[in-house]
Amino acid sequence: MFCLGARRLRGFPLRGSPGRLLYVCGREGEENPPSRAETRWKDRAETVIIGGGCVGVSLAYHLAKAGMKDVVLLEKSELTAGSTWHAAGLTTYFHPGINLKKIHYDSIKLYEKLEEETGQVVGFHQPGSIRIATTPVRVDEFKYQMTRTGWHATEQYIIEPEKIQEMFPLLNMNKILAGLYNPGDGHIDPYSLTMALAAGARKYGALLKYPAPVTSLKPKSDGTWDVETPQGSMRANRIVNAAGFWAREVGKMIGLEHPLIPVQHQYVVTSTIPEVKALKRELPVLRDLEGSYYLRQERDGLLFGPYESQEKMKVQDSWVTNGVPPGFGKELFESDLDRIMEHVEAAMEMVPVLKKADIINIVNGPITYSPDILPMVGPHQGVRNYWVAIGFGYGIIHAGGVGKYLSDWILHGEPPFDLIELDPNRYGKWTTTQYTEAKARESYGFNNIVGYPKEERFAGRPTQRVSGLYKTLESKCSMGFHAGWEQPHWFYQPGQDTGYRPSFRRTNWFDPVGSEYKQVMQRVGVIDLSPFGKFNIKGQDSIRLLDHLFANVIPKVGFTNISHMLTPKGQVYAELTVSHLSPGEFLLITGSGSELHDLRWIEEEAVKGGYDVEIKNITDELGVLGVAGPHARKVLQKLTSEDLSDDVFKFLQAKSLKVSNIPVTAIRISYTGELGWELYHRREDSAALYDVIMNAGQEEGIDNFGTYAMNALRLEKAFRAWGSEMNCDTNPLEAGLGYFIKLNKPADFIGKQALKQIKAKGLKRRLVCLTLATDDVDPEGNESIWYGGKVVGNTTSGSYSYSIQKSLAFAYVPEELSKVGQQVEVELLGKNYSATVIQEPLVLTEPIRNQLQKKGGKDKI
């Protein structure tokens, strides 16, 4: 039986001098001791990094190597104190998301060459890793992940049980169906890695000062900071909070409550196991997803770490309420084997040699979780020149790539690629401590659950950020979570299966969404759009500011347009609708997930250019209802004295009016592409407004629709979506947004010159619309596009088209494959389906149909 050896450390590390961990998980060789503490001090710094874990030191290394002068890192005790020193050190190319694969890739490529560059041993092992599938749905998940990896540089393969056994001969193969194999994965010594990065940072001129706890941060009117420590004060042009589980304390110094919480994570180290010692080569890292643990070779024994369920895992919530204990740095918690025993037993069943192994160490240390398990990386909205790199549950694999990513962003003024899922501004005032704890528990416990498309997680919901319709609609639909809001995804139909039934194939929402689609196309539907981000901008320089920010022209008073903010390199930073409500006063609307992401950019440009404007975030003040479909005008006209006829209330016009005596700002626009209005109103009026509209539309057969139906409708109209068809990885020309880009307008908008160069050089790829006949699966986005036996591109989003009964997708393909009629293949769940580039849009929008009808009758449509 798996038993405790005589050398169990009872949850506490052996110590050397000065507080150096001698043994946690097999440090290799005689590493160089920590460099003697710096005696230099600087009064000025370009960038001050707070925190000397692997992430902070990586950023110092990358900034200094890229040529930034006066990079200073301040660490409160010693390098690696906190979570770095006791980490298990796993490295993997795999990530279920898309953009973080690049972070993992950059980290591993750096770690491969770091020892040669710095002369410091890093203890990097790359035996590969295997994720184990023991259920058919896991095999589906592997196939789903394969198509999302095919267009990346990462190597990844599905391997058969025979190959798994050959690579990991100690496995019990009874339940194993398949493996997901990543060559080049492995593990690294976190202490040695950090010391190598530190050596590199010093080599390139960075100052790493410790012990130097930051005691105060004071913002100055010019955007600089006074950083105070016991050694003295330093003026910094920017600060980066990389303080690990002290990040909350650093944030509180400037009035921010970062949504972070420390959790306890344990891993177990065994003594020598004869069967492991007898192996000719190192075992690949194993991840048993149903058992919810990782396992790797540690010298001649094994190391494994479980992720226990949210009911059993332990949150260090006292640190949130009372702060991190003073002086805590290289300490551990008392181990608790009972808490992880079911995972120990699962590991013994999968790797039987563990049954006879002795435990020589159980490491139980703090790691920091954000609510959704992803770190928070980038500049923070509302505070000038304050950046964060915090909330790393997997800091070792993220450190190298995030250091490079942030360094590039700081030096070049824009993110090097899209990584909005790590944006610290995805959280807001609605992110309470209670919410953070509930989500951290869920995220930790869900570490190894099946990752379905359209995934929803329900802990901590609802937040305080519900629309005025939440109580009316919650029992009628399946809600989705959007930046704290609850929004209907789809509505239940009588007699049909309800609830959340995730799947890689068509599931219980497929038919109800088809009914909602027909509702909007044939009658009239209502949708809650309250999660939109909403900003009011006014002042004497408002027009000049927006002309500088947006590539489109400024709409006339009383009108709306679609506008894009570009980066200096001509990439699409954001898409918003801009409504000119009254002279110099604008209403800006963006997607829920982009609210503070976009607001930060706007505020920063306003300050940088000295524009005299007032910018107000009114997201939580306003509710929004969308009314769309051929009978939308007929229903709304019953409720207002305003003439809604086509000649009087034109497409893209905005007017203030009353709907049944409720004040609204009505904009004639709909993301469905059908006749429709968006009605902006006081949030407290939402329920009353909804009721009068639903009552007025009884004769027309009015009903609800959700975001899934809206997605199907917008795809048929070839409407692009920010975050899918366009983001910081794409320019507007290749995305087919040329209509909205006015290169000839007088204002020198951000990205204009870069875009001119892009246009002159010509495009290498284009966004196209594809149709494909599948079985019971539809494209979601990020699937591989094949041509001639090679991956040549990727989808960006997809859906089932209820009008032609085929799947529909947007995709980026090489310019030479972008012509209408071109045949390619789309990989879905391990099978390649033939797809055809079509003339877009598949379905004409209502305004275009209306114009054609006026010009030539139905035959022309």
PDB file of N, CA, C and O in Angstrom, residues 469 487 520 524-532 623-629 632 636 667 669-672 674-681 689-690 693-694 702-706 710:
ATOM      1  N   LEU A 469     -34.734  42.243 -16.567  1.00  0.00           N
ATOM      2  CA  LEU A 469     -35.568  41.145 -17.053  1.00  0.00           C
ATOM      3  C   LEU A 469     -35.202  39.800 -16.450  1.00  0.00           C
ATOM      4  O   LEU A 469     -35.834  38.791 -16.755  1.00  0.00           O
ATOM      5  N   GLN A 487     -27.563  36.539 -19.544  1.00  0.00           N
ATOM      6  CA  GLN A 487     -28.243  36.855 -20.805  1.00  0.00           C
ATOM      7  C   GLN A 487     -28.794  35.573 -21.413  1.00  0.00           C
ATOM      8  O   GLN A 487     -28.096  34.557 -21.455  1.00  0.00           O
ATOM      9  N   VAL A 520     -37.763  35.311 -35.763  1.00  0.00           N
ATOM     10  CA  VAL A 520     -37.231  36.609 -36.188  1.00  0.00           C
ATOM     11  C   VAL A 520     -37.374  36.801 -37.696  1.00  0.00           C
ATOM     12  O   VAL A 520     -37.693  37.904 -38.166  1.00  0.00           O
ATOM     13  N   VAL A 524     -41.730  38.454 -35.328  1.00  0.00           N
ATOM     14  CA  VAL A 524     -40.998  39.466 -34.570  1.00  0.00           C
ATOM     15  C   VAL A 524     -40.528  38.853 -33.255  1.00  0.00           C
ATOM     16  O   VAL A 524     -41.252  38.077 -32.623  1.00  0.00           O
ATOM     17  N   GLY A 525     -39.291  39.174 -32.865  1.00  0.00           N
ATOM     18  CA  GLY A 525     -38.710  38.646 -31.644  1.00  0.00           C
ATOM     19  C   GLY A 525     -38.126  39.743 -30.785  1.00  0.00           C
ATOM     20  O   GLY A 525     -37.803  40.842 -31.259  1.00  0.00           O
ATOM     21  N   VAL A 526     -37.968  39.436 -29.495  1.00  0.00           N
ATOM     22  CA  VAL A 526     -37.401  40.375 -28.522  1.00  0.00           C
ATOM     23  C   VAL A 526     -36.198  39.713 -27.854  1.00  0.00           C
ATOM     24  O   VAL A 526     -36.262  38.537 -27.476  1.00  0.00           O
ATOM     25  N   ILE A 527     -35.113  40.466 -27.706  1.00  0.00           N
ATOM     26  CA  ILE A 527     -33.902  39.942 -27.076  1.00  0.00           C
ATOM     27  C   ILE A 527     -33.367  40.948 -26.069  1.00  0.00           C
ATOM     28  O   ILE A 527     -33.422  42.169 -26.295  1.00  0.00           O
ATOM     29  N   ASP A 528     -32.875  40.450 -24.948  1.00  0.00           N
ATOM     30  CA  ASP A 528     -32.275  41.289 -23.913  1.00  0.00           C
ATOM     31  C   ASP A 528     -30.810  41.523 -24.266  1.00  0.00           C
ATOM     32  O   ASP A 528     -30.005  40.589 -24.269  1.00  0.00           O
ATOM     33  N   LEU A 529     -30.471  42.768 -24.565  1.00  0.00           N
ATOM     34  CA  LEU A 529     -29.102  43.134 -24.943  1.00  0.00           C
ATOM     35  C   LEU A 529     -28.427  44.000 -23.885  1.00  0.00           C
ATOM     36  O   LEU A 529     -27.440  44.675 -24.167  1.00  0.00           O
ATOM     37  N   SER A 530     -28.940  43.943 -22.666  1.00  0.00           N
ATOM     38  CA  SER A 530     -28.432  44.813 -21.596  1.00  0.00           C
ATOM     39  C   SER A 530     -26.940  44.666 -21.304  1.00  0.00           C
ATOM     40  O   SER A 530     -26.311  45.629 -20.850  1.00  0.00           O
ATOM     41  N   PRO A 531     -26.314  43.491 -21.544  1.00  0.00           N
ATOM     42  CA  PRO A 531     -24.878  43.390 -21.247  1.00  0.00           C
ATOM     43  C   PRO A 531     -23.962  44.267 -22.111  1.00  0.00           C
ATOM     44  O   PRO A 531     -22.779  44.377 -21.795  1.00  0.00           O
ATOM     45  N   PHE A 532     -24.455  44.860 -23.186  1.00  0.00           N
ATOM     46  CA  PHE A 532     -23.605  45.754 -23.988  1.00  0.00           C
ATOM     47  C   PHE A 532     -22.850  46.722 -23.076  1.00  0.00           C
ATOM     48  O   PHE A 532     -23.397  47.246 -22.107  1.00  0.00           O
ATOM     49  N   GLY A 623     -30.509  49.666 -19.578  1.00  0.00           N
ATOM     50  CA  GLY A 623     -30.896  48.382 -20.126  1.00  0.00           C
ATOM     51  C   GLY A 623     -31.097  48.536 -21.625  1.00  0.00           C
ATOM     52  O   GLY A 623     -31.258  49.649 -22.134  1.00  0.00           O
ATOM     53  N   VAL A 624     -31.074  47.407 -22.347  1.00  0.00           N
ATOM     54  CA  VAL A 624     -31.263  47.442 -23.799  1.00  0.00           C
ATOM     55  C   VAL A 624     -32.167  46.282 -24.205  1.00  0.00           C
ATOM     56  O   VAL A 624     -31.921  45.135 -23.827  1.00  0.00           O
ATOM     57  N   LEU A 625     -33.184  46.599 -24.980  1.00  0.00           N
ATOM     58  CA  LEU A 625     -34.009  45.569 -25.602  1.00  0.00           C
ATOM     59  C   LEU A 625     -33.884  45.688 -27.107  1.00  0.00           C
ATOM     60  O   LEU A 625     -33.940  46.797 -27.662  1.00  0.00           O
ATOM     61  N   GLY A 626     -33.677  44.551 -27.769  1.00  0.00           N
ATOM     62  CA  GLY A 626     -33.696  44.506 -29.223  1.00  0.00           C
ATOM     63  C   GLY A 626     -35.029  43.949 -29.691  1.00  0.00           C
ATOM     64  O   GLY A 626     -35.508  42.941 -29.161  1.00  0.00           O
ATOM     65  N   VAL A 627     -35.635  44.611 -30.655  1.00  0.00           N
ATOM     66  CA  VAL A 627     -36.883  44.137 -31.265  1.00  0.00           C
ATOM     67  C   VAL A 627     -36.612  43.980 -32.753  1.00  0.00           C
ATOM     68  O   VAL A 627     -36.216  44.942 -33.418  1.00  0.00           O
ATOM     69  N   ALA A 628     -36.783  42.771 -33.294  1.00  0.00           N
ATOM     70  CA  ALA A 628     -36.370  42.509 -34.669  1.00  0.00           C
ATOM     71  C   ALA A 628     -37.332  41.557 -35.360  1.00  0.00           C
ATOM     72  O   ALA A 628     -37.891  40.651 -34.740  1.00  0.00           O
ATOM     73  N   GLY A 629     -37.460  41.743 -36.660  1.00  0.00           N
ATOM     74  CA  GLY A 629     -38.317  40.893 -37.481  1.00  0.00           C
ATOM     75  C   GLY A 629     -39.225  41.740 -38.359  1.00  0.00           C
ATOM     76  O   GLY A 629     -39.369  42.948 -38.152  1.00  0.00           O
ATOM     77  N   ALA A 632     -41.594  44.114 -36.601  1.00  0.00           N
ATOM     78  CA  ALA A 632     -41.062  44.948 -35.525  1.00  0.00           C
ATOM     79  C   ALA A 632     -41.652  46.360 -35.569  1.00  0.00           C
ATOM     80  O   ALA A 632     -42.045  46.920 -34.531  1.00  0.00           O
ATOM     81  N   LEU A 636     -44.026  48.151 -32.567  1.00  0.00           N
ATOM     82  CA  LEU A 636     -43.566  49.346 -31.854  1.00  0.00           C
ATOM     83  C   LEU A 636     -44.409  50.575 -32.180  1.00  0.00           C
ATOM     84  O   LEU A 636     -44.580  51.460 -31.331  1.00  0.00           O
ATOM     85  N   ILE A 667     -32.447  53.208 -31.672  1.00  0.00           N
ATOM     86  CA  ILE A 667     -31.522  53.176 -32.812  1.00  0.00           C
ATOM     87  C   ILE A 667     -32.016  52.115 -33.774  1.00  0.00           C
ATOM     88  O   ILE A 667     -32.248  50.962 -33.378  1.00  0.00           O
ATOM     89  N   ILE A 669     -31.253  49.638 -35.801  1.00  0.00           N
ATOM     90  CA  ILE A 669     -30.138  48.735 -36.106  1.00  0.00           C
ATOM     91  C   ILE A 669     -30.445  47.400 -35.445  1.00  0.00           C
ATOM     92  O   ILE A 669     -31.130  47.354 -34.427  1.00  0.00           O
ATOM     93  N   SER A 670     -29.995  46.321 -36.043  1.00  0.00           N
ATOM     94  CA  SER A 670     -30.154  45.000 -35.437  1.00  0.00           C
ATOM     95  C   SER A 670     -29.058  44.085 -35.944  1.00  0.00           C
ATOM     96  O   SER A 670     -28.819  43.994 -37.153  1.00  0.00           O
ATOM     97  N   TYR A 671     -28.417  43.399 -35.011  1.00  0.00           N
ATOM     98  CA  TYR A 671     -27.348  42.453 -35.357  1.00  0.00           C
ATOM     99  C   TYR A 671     -27.903  41.222 -36.063  1.00  0.00           C
ATOM    100  O   TYR A 671     -27.152  40.411 -36.592  1.00  0.00           O
ATOM    101  N   THR A 672     -29.233  41.098 -36.086  1.00  0.00           N
ATOM    102  CA  THR A 672     -29.857  40.011 -36.842  1.00  0.00           C
ATOM    103  C   THR A 672     -29.866  40.292 -38.338  1.00  0.00           C
ATOM    104  O   THR A 672     -30.071  39.375 -39.140  1.00  0.00           O
ATOM    105  N   GLU A 674     -32.161  41.944 -39.722  1.00  0.00           N
ATOM    106  CA  GLU A 674     -33.569  42.136 -40.059  1.00  0.00           C
ATOM    107  C   GLU A 674     -34.034  43.515 -39.602  1.00  0.00           C
ATOM    108  O   GLU A 674     -33.314  44.236 -38.901  1.00  0.00           O
ATOM    109  N   LEU A 675     -35.241  43.904 -40.017  1.00  0.00           N
ATOM    110  CA  LEU A 675     -35.815  45.157 -39.549  1.00  0.00           C
ATOM    111  C   LEU A 675     -35.828  45.140 -38.025  1.00  0.00           C
ATOM    112  O   LEU A 675     -36.320  44.191 -37.412  1.00  0.00           O
ATOM    113  N   GLY A 676     -35.287  46.187 -37.408  1.00  0.00           N
ATOM    114  CA  GLY A 676     -35.248  46.152 -35.956  1.00  0.00           C
ATOM    115  C   GLY A 676     -34.740  47.432 -35.336  1.00  0.00           C
ATOM    116  O   GLY A 676     -34.166  48.300 -36.013  1.00  0.00           O
ATOM    117  N   TRP A 677     -34.984  47.536 -34.048  1.00  0.00           N
ATOM    118  CA  TRP A 677     -34.515  48.658 -33.245  1.00  0.00           C
ATOM    119  C   TRP A 677     -33.868  48.140 -31.975  1.00  0.00           C
ATOM    120  O   TRP A 677     -34.273  47.101 -31.424  1.00  0.00           O
ATOM    121  N   GLU A 678     -32.859  48.881 -31.515  1.00  0.00           N
ATOM    122  CA  GLU A 678     -32.331  48.693 -30.172  1.00  0.00           C
ATOM    123  C   GLU A 678     -32.852  49.841 -29.325  1.00  0.00           C
ATOM    124  O   GLU A 678     -32.725  51.013 -29.700  1.00  0.00           O
ATOM    125  N   LEU A 679     -33.445  49.498 -28.183  1.00  0.00           N
ATOM    126  CA  LEU A 679     -34.094  50.484 -27.325  1.00  0.00           C
ATOM    127  C   LEU A 679     -33.307  50.621 -26.022  1.00  0.00           C
ATOM    128  O   LEU A 679     -33.301  49.712 -25.182  1.00  0.00           O
ATOM    129  N   TYR A 680     -32.610  51.751 -25.880  1.00  0.00           N
ATOM    130  CA  TYR A 680     -31.796  52.027 -24.692  1.00  0.00           C
ATOM    131  C   TYR A 680     -32.639  52.803 -23.690  1.00  0.00           C
ATOM    132  O   TYR A 680     -33.258  53.812 -24.037  1.00  0.00           O
ATOM    133  N   HIS A 681     -32.666  52.337 -22.446  1.00  0.00           N
ATOM    134  CA  HIS A 681     -33.589  52.888 -21.465  1.00  0.00           C
ATOM    135  C   HIS A 681     -32.996  52.718 -20.063  1.00  0.00           C
ATOM    136  O   HIS A 681     -32.004  51.999 -19.875  1.00  0.00           O
ATOM    137  N   LEU A 689     -40.970  47.969 -19.886  1.00  0.00           N
ATOM    138  CA  LEU A 689     -40.830  48.119 -21.335  1.00  0.00           C
ATOM    139  C   LEU A 689     -41.047  46.772 -22.032  1.00  0.00           C
ATOM    140  O   LEU A 689     -41.751  46.680 -23.057  1.00  0.00           O
ATOM    141  N   TYR A 690     -40.448  45.729 -21.483  1.00  0.00           N
ATOM    142  CA  TYR A 690     -40.618  44.385 -22.043  1.00  0.00           C
ATOM    143  C   TYR A 690     -42.091  43.982 -22.048  1.00  0.00           C
ATOM    144  O   TYR A 690     -42.614  43.470 -23.048  1.00  0.00           O
ATOM    145  N   ILE A 693     -44.200  45.794 -24.725  1.00  0.00           N
ATOM    146  CA  ILE A 693     -43.876  45.337 -26.085  1.00  0.00           C
ATOM    147  C   ILE A 693     -44.471  43.950 -26.335  1.00  0.00           C
ATOM    148  O   ILE A 693     -45.071  43.685 -27.382  1.00  0.00           O
ATOM    149  N   MET A 694     -44.312  43.050 -25.362  1.00  0.00           N
ATOM    150  CA  MET A 694     -44.859  41.697 -25.535  1.00  0.00           C
ATOM    151  C   MET A 694     -46.387  41.721 -25.643  1.00  0.00           C
ATOM    152  O   MET A 694     -46.970  41.001 -26.456  1.00  0.00           O
ATOM    153  N   ILE A 702     -45.532  37.685 -31.362  1.00  0.00           N
ATOM    154  CA  ILE A 702     -44.224  38.050 -30.810  1.00  0.00           C
ATOM    155  C   ILE A 702     -43.741  36.989 -29.824  1.00  0.00           C
ATOM    156  O   ILE A 702     -44.539  36.331 -29.153  1.00  0.00           O
ATOM    157  N   ASP A 703     -42.416  36.810 -29.750  1.00  0.00           N
ATOM    158  CA  ASP A 703     -41.829  35.866 -28.801  1.00  0.00           C
ATOM    159  C   ASP A 703     -40.375  36.231 -28.558  1.00  0.00           C
ATOM    160  O   ASP A 703     -39.807  37.108 -29.229  1.00  0.00           O
ATOM    161  N   ASN A 704     -39.755  35.531 -27.608  1.00  0.00           N
ATOM    162  CA  ASN A 704     -38.364  35.790 -27.248  1.00  0.00           C
ATOM    163  C   ASN A 704     -37.401  35.094 -28.206  1.00  0.00           C
ATOM    164  O   ASN A 704     -37.729  34.086 -28.815  1.00  0.00           O
ATOM    165  N   PHE A 705     -36.189  35.628 -28.285  1.00  0.00           N
ATOM    166  CA  PHE A 705     -35.080  34.886 -28.882  1.00  0.00           C
ATOM    167  C   PHE A 705     -33.803  35.231 -28.133  1.00  0.00           C
ATOM    168  O   PHE A 705     -33.723  36.243 -27.435  1.00  0.00           O
ATOM    169  N   GLY A 706     -32.809  34.340 -28.269  1.00  0.00           N
ATOM    170  CA  GLY A 706     -31.568  34.499 -27.515  1.00  0.00           C
ATOM    171  C   GLY A 706     -30.358  34.686 -28.410  1.00  0.00           C
ATOM    172  O   GLY A 706     -30.460  34.812 -29.629  1.00  0.00           O
ATOM    173  N   MET A 710     -29.371  34.699 -32.582  1.00  0.00           N
ATOM    174  CA  MET A 710     -28.797  35.918 -33.148  1.00  0.00           C
ATOM    175  C   MET A 710     -27.485  35.617 -33.859  1.00  0.00           C
ATOM    176  O   MET A 710     -27.190  36.188 -34.918  1.00  0.00           O
TER     177      MET A 710
END
